[in-house]
mmCIF file of C-alpha atoms in Angstrom:
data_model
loop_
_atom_site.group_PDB
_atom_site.id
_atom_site.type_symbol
_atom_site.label_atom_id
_atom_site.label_comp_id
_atom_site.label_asym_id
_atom_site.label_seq_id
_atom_site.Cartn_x
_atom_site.Cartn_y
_atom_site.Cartn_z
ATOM 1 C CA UNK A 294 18.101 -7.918 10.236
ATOM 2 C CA UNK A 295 15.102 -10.345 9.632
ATOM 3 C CA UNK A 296 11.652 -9.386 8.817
ATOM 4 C CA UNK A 297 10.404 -10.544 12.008
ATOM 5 C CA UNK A 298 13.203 -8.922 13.941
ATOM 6 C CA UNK A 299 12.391 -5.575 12.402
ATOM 7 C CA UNK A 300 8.513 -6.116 13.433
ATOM 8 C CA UNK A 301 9.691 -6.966 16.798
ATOM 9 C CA UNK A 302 11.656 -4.430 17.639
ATOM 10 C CA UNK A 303 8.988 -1.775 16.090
ATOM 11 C CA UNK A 304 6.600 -3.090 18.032
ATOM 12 C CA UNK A 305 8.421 -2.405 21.051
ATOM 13 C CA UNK A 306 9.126 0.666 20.511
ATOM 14 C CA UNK A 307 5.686 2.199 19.860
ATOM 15 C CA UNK A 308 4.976 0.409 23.249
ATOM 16 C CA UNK A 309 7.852 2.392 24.797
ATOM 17 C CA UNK A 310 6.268 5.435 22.834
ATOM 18 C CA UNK A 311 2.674 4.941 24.216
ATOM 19 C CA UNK A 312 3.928 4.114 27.349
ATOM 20 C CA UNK A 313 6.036 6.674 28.578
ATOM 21 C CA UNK A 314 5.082 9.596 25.832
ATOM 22 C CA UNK A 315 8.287 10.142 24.190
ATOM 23 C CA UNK A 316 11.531 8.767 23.548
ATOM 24 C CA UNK A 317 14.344 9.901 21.803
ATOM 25 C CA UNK A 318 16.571 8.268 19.099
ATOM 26 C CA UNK A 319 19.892 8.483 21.255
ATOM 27 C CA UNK A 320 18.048 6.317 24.232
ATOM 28 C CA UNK A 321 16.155 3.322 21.378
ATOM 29 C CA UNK A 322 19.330 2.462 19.440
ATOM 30 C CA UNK A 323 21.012 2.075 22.873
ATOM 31 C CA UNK A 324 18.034 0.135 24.281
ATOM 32 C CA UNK A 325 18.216 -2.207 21.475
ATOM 33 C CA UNK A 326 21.754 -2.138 20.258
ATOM 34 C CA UNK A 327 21.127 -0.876 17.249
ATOM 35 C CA UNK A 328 22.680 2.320 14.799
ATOM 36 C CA UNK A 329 20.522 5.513 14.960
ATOM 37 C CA UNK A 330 19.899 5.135 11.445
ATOM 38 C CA UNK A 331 18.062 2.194 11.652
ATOM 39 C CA UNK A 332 16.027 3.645 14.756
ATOM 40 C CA UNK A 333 14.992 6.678 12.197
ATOM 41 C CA UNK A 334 13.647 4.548 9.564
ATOM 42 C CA UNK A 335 11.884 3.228 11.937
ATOM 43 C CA UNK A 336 10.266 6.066 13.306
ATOM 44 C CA UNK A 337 9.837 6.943 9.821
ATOM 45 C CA UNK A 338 7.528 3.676 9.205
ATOM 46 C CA UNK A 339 5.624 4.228 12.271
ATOM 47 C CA UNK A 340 4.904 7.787 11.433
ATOM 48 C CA UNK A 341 3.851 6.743 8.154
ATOM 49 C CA UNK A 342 1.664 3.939 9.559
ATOM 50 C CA UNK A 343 0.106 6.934 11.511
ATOM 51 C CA UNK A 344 1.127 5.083 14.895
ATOM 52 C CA UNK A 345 3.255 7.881 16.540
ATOM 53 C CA UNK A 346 4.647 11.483 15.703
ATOM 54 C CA UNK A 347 8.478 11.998 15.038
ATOM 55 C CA UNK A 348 10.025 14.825 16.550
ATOM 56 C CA UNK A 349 13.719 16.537 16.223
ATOM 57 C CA UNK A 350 15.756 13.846 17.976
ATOM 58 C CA UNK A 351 12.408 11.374 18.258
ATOM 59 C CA UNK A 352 8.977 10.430 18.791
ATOM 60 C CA UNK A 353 6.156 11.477 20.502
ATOM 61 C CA UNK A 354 2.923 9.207 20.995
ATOM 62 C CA UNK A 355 -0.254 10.503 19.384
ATOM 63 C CA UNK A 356 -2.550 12.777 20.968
ATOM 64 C CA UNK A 357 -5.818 11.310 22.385
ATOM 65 C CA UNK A 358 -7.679 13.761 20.553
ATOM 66 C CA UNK A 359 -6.292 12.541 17.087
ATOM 67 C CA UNK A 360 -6.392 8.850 17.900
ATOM 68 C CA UNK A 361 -10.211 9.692 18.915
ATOM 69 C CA UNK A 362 -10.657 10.552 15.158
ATOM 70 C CA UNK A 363 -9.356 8.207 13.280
ATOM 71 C CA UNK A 364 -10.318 5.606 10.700
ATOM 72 C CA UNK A 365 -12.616 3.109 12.061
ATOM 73 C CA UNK A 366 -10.210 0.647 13.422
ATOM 74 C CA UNK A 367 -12.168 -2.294 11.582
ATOM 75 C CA UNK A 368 -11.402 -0.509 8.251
ATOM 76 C CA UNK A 369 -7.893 -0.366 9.207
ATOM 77 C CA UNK A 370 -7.934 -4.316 9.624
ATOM 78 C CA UNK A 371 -9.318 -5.120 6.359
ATOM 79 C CA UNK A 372 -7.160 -2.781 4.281
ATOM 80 C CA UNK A 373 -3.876 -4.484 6.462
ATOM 81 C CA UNK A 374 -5.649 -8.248 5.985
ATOM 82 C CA UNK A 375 -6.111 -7.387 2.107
ATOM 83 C CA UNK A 376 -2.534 -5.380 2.015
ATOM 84 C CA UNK A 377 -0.619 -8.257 3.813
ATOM 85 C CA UNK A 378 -2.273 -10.940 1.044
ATOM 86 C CA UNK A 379 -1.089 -9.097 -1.782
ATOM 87 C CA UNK A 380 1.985 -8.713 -0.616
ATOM 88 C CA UNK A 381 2.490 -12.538 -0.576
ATOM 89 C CA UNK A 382 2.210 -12.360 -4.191
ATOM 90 C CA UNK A 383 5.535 -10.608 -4.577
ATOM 91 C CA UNK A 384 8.747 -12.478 -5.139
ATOM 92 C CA UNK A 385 12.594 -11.483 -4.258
ATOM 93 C CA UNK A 386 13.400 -9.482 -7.427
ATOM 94 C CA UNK A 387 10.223 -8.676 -8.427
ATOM 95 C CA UNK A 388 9.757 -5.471 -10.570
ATOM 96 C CA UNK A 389 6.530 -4.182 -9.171
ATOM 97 C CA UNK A 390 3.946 -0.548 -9.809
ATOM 98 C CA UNK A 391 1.963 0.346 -6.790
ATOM 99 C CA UNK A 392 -0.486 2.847 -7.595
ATOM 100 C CA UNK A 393 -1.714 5.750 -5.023
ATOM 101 C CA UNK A 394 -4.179 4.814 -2.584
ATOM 102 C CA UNK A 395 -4.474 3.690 1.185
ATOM 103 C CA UNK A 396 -5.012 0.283 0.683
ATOM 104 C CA UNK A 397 -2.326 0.145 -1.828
ATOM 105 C CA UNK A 398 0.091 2.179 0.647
ATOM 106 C CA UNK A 399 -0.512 -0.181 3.745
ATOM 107 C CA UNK A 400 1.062 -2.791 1.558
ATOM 108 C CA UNK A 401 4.544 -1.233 2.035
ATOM 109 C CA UNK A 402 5.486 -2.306 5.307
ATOM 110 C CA UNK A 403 5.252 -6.248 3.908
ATOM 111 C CA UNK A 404 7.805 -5.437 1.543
ATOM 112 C CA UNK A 405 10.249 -4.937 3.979
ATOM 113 C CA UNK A 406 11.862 -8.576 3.929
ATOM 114 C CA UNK A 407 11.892 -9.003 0.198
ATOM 115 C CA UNK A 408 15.038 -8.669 -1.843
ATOM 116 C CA UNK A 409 15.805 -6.921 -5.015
ATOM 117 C CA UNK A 410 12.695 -5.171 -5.307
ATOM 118 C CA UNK A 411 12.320 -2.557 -8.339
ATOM 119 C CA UNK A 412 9.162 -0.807 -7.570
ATOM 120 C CA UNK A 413 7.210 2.172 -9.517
ATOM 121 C CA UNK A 414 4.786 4.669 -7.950
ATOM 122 C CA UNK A 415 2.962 7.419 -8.804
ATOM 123 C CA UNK A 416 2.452 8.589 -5.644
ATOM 124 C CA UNK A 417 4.771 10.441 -3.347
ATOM 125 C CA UNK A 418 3.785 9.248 0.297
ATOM 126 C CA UNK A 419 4.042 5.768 -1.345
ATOM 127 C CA UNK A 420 7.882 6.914 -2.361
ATOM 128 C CA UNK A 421 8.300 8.198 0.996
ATOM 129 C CA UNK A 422 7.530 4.942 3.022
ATOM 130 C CA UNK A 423 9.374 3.038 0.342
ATOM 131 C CA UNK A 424 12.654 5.145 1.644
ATOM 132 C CA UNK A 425 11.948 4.251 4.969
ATOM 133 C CA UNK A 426 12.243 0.537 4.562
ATOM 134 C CA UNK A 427 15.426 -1.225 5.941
ATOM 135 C CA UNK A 428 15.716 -2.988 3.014
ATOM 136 C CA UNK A 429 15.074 -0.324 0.256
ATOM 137 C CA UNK A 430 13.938 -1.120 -3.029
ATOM 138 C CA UNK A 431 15.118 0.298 -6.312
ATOM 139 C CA UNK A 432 12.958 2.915 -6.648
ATOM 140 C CA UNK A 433 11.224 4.525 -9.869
ATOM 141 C CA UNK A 434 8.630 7.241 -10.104
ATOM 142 C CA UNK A 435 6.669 8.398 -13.256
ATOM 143 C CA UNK A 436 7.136 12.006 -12.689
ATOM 144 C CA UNK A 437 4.112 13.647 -14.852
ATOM 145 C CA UNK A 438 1.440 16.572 -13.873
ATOM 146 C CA UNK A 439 -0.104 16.382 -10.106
ATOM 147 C CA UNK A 440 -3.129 15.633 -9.265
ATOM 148 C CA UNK A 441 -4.400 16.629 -6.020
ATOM 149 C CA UNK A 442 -7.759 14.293 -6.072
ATOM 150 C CA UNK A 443 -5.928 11.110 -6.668
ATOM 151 C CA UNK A 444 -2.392 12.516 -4.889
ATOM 152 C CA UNK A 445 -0.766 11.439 -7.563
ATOM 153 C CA UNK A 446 1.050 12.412 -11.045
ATOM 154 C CA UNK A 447 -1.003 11.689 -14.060
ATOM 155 C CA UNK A 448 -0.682 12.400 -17.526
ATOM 156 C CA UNK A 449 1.402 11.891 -21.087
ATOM 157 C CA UNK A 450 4.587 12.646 -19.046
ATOM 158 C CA UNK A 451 3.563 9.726 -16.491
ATOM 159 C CA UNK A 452 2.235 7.609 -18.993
ATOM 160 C CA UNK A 453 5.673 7.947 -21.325
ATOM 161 C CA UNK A 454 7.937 7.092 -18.684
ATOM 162 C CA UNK A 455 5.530 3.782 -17.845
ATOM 163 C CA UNK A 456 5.434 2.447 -21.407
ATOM 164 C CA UNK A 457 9.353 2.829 -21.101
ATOM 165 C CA UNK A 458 9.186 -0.573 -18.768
ATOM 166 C CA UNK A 459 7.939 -3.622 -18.413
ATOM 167 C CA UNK A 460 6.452 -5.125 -15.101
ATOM 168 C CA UNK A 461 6.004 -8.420 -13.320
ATOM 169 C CA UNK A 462 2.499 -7.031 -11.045
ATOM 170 C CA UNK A 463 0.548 -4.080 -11.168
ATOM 171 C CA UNK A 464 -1.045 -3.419 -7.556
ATOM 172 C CA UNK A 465 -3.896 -1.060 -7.611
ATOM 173 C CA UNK A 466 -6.852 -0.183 -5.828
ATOM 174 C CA UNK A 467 -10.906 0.711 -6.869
ATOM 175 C CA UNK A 468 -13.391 3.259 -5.942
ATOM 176 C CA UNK A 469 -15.946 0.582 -6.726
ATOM 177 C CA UNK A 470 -16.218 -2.834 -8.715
ATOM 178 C CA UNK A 471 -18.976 -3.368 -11.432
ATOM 179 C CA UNK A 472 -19.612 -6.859 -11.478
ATOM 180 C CA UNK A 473 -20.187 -6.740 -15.009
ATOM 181 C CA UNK A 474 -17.615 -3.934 -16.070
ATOM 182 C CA UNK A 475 -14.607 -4.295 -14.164
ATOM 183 C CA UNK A 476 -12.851 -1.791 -11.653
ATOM 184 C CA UNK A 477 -14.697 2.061 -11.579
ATOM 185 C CA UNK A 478 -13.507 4.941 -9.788
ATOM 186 C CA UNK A 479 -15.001 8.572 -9.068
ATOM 187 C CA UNK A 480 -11.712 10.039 -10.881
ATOM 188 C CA UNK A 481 -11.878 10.821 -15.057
ATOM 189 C CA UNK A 482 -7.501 10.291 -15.401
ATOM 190 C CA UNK A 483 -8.056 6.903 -15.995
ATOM 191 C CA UNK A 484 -5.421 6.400 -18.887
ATOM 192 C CA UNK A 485 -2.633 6.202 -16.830
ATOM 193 C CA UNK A 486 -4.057 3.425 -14.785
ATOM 194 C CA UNK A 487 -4.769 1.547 -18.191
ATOM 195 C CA UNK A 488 -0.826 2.167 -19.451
ATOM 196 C CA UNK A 489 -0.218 0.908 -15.845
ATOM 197 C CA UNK A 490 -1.829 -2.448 -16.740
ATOM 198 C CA UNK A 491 -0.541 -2.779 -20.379
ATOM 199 C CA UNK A 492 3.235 -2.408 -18.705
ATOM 200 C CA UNK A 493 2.135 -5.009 -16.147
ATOM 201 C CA UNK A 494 2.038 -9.273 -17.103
ATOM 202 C CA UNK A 495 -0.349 -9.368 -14.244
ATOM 203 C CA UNK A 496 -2.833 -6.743 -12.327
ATOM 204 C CA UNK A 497 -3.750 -7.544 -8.551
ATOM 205 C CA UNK A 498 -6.805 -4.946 -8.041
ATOM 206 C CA UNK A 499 -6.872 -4.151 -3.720
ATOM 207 C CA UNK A 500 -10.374 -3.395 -2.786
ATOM 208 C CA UNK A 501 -12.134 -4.072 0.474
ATOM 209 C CA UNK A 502 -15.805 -6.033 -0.124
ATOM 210 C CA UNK A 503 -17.952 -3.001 1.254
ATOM 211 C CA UNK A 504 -16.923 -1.407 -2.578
ATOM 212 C CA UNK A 505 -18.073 -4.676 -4.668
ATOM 213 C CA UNK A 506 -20.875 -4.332 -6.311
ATOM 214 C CA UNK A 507 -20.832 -0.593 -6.260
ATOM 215 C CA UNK A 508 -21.737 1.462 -9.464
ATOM 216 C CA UNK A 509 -19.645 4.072 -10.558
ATOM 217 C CA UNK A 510 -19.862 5.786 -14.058
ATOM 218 C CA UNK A 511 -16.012 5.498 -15.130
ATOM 219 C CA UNK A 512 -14.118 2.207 -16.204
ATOM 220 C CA UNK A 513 -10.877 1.888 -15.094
ATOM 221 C CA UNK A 514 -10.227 -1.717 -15.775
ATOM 222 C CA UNK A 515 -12.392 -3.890 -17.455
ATOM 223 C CA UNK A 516 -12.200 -8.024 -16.653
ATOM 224 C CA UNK A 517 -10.401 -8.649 -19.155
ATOM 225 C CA UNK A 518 -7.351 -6.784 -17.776
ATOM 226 C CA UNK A 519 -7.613 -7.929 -14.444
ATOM 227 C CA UNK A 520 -5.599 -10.942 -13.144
ATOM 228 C CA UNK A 521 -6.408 -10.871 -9.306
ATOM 229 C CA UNK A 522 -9.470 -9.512 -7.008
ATOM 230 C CA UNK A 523 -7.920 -9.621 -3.154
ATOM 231 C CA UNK A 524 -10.971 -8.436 -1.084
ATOM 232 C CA UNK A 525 -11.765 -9.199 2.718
ATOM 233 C CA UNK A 526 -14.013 -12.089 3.539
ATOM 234 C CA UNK A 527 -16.833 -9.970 4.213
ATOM 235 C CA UNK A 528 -17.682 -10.763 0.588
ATOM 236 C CA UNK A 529 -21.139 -12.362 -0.344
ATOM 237 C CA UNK A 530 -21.202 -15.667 -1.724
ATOM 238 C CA UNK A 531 -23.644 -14.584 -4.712
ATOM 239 C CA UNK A 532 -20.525 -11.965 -5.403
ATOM 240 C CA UNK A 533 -17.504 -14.240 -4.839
ATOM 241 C CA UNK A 534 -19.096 -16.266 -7.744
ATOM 242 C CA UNK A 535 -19.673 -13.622 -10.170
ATOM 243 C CA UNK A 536 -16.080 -12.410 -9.779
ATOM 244 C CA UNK A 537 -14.653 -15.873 -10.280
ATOM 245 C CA UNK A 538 -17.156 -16.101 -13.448
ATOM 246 C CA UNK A 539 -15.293 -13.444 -14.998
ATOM 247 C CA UNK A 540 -12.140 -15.693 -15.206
ATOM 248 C CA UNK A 541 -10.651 -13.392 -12.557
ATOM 249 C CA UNK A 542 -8.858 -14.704 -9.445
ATOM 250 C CA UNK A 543 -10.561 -14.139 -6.011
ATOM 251 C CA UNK A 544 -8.668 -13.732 -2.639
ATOM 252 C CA UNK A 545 -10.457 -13.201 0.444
ATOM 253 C CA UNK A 546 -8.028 -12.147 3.118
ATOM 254 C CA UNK A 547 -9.201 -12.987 6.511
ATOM 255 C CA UNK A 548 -9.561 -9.922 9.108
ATOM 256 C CA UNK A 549 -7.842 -10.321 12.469
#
């Protein structure tokens, strides 16, 4: 099953969902000839994607009053325009760590045509929508203590088990980005994220451009670890060229 297929047939099916309110599992891998394996995972994805709700033999659409409040849908688009750019990054066979975040997470439905994939996480809903891929990846988790401000496990445990491997990419997101530091975030763990980039030859930081330029008081990553900056192109000129200045590589992913 291609990428594209897989897309397709998703696509569909959270039409069917929105359309008629519910369908069951039984009735989609009929309507599309499929097992109803593959129709679970991808439920699974949609769920994940926060698109529809599964329930015991299949889905349900959301409720209005949920889809009233979500996330601004224009923040939505810029973390999928910046998640679908990094993402192009990765190669068939790629070993790969994706730290915890949103941004980072809404990469995870790109991955689902790549091959070979060995892929670390620190973060459980980022193992869970890994599972749920057709194609699944090998994948590793760090284990350590967790931390319920990040969502994540932190720590010497976490930290061991990283320094263990080595890593093609490091994908990870930012609270903020001090043009003259590096990467900042509101959260004190930073060491693992540092071990993170040591196991990593290169480190793709996520961030959408509303964060750049924001001061924060704690350095994750300074410049000099930093390989890649993918933003959205919302960026200002007078910051694109400050990035670039710090040897770093800029990508501004264009918003649909």
């Amino acid at each position: 099953m291609t990428k594209r297929n897989t897309q397709q047939r998703r696509h569909t099916i959270l039409a069917m969902v929105n359309e008629q309110g519910e369908v069951s599992v039984e009735t989609l891998a009929s309507e599309f000839a499929t097992s109803e394996v593959t129709i679970r995972k991808d439920l699974t994805a949609l769920e994940k994607s926060g698109l529809l709700l599964r329930r015991y033999g299949g889905a349900v659409a959301l409720p209005q009053e949920i889809v009233a409040k979500g996330n601004d849908a224009r923040d939505t688009l810029r973390k999928v325009a910046i998640a679908r750019a990094a993402a192009t990054l990765i190669k068939d066979h790629h070993r790969i760590i994706i730290d915890s975040g949103r941004t980072t997470a809404a990469m995870i439905p790109e991955l689902a045509q790549k091959r070979g994939l060995v892929v670390m996480t620190n973060a459980i809903n980022i193992a869970n929508r890994l599972l749920a891929l057709e194609n699944e990846p090998t994948l590793l988790m760090t284990g350590g203590t967790w931390d319920p401000h990040s969502e994540s496990f932190q720590g010497q445990v976490a930290e061991q088990v990283l320094r263990s491997y080595d890593f093609d990419t490091l994908f990870i997101g930012a609270d903020g980005i001090d043009v003259a530091r590096g990467t900042t975030t509101f959260n004190e763990l930073v060491g693992l994220s540092q071990v993170m980039a040591e196991a990593a030859r290169d480190v793709v930081v996520l961030v959408e451009s509303e964060k750049i330029g924001r001061r924060i008081p704690n350095l994750e990553l300074p410049w000099d670890q930093v390989t890649t900056l993918i933003t959205d192109n919302n960026l200002a000129a007078d910051l694109r060229q400050a990035i670039e200045a710090r040897g770093v590589q800029l990508i501004c992913a264009e918003v649909e």
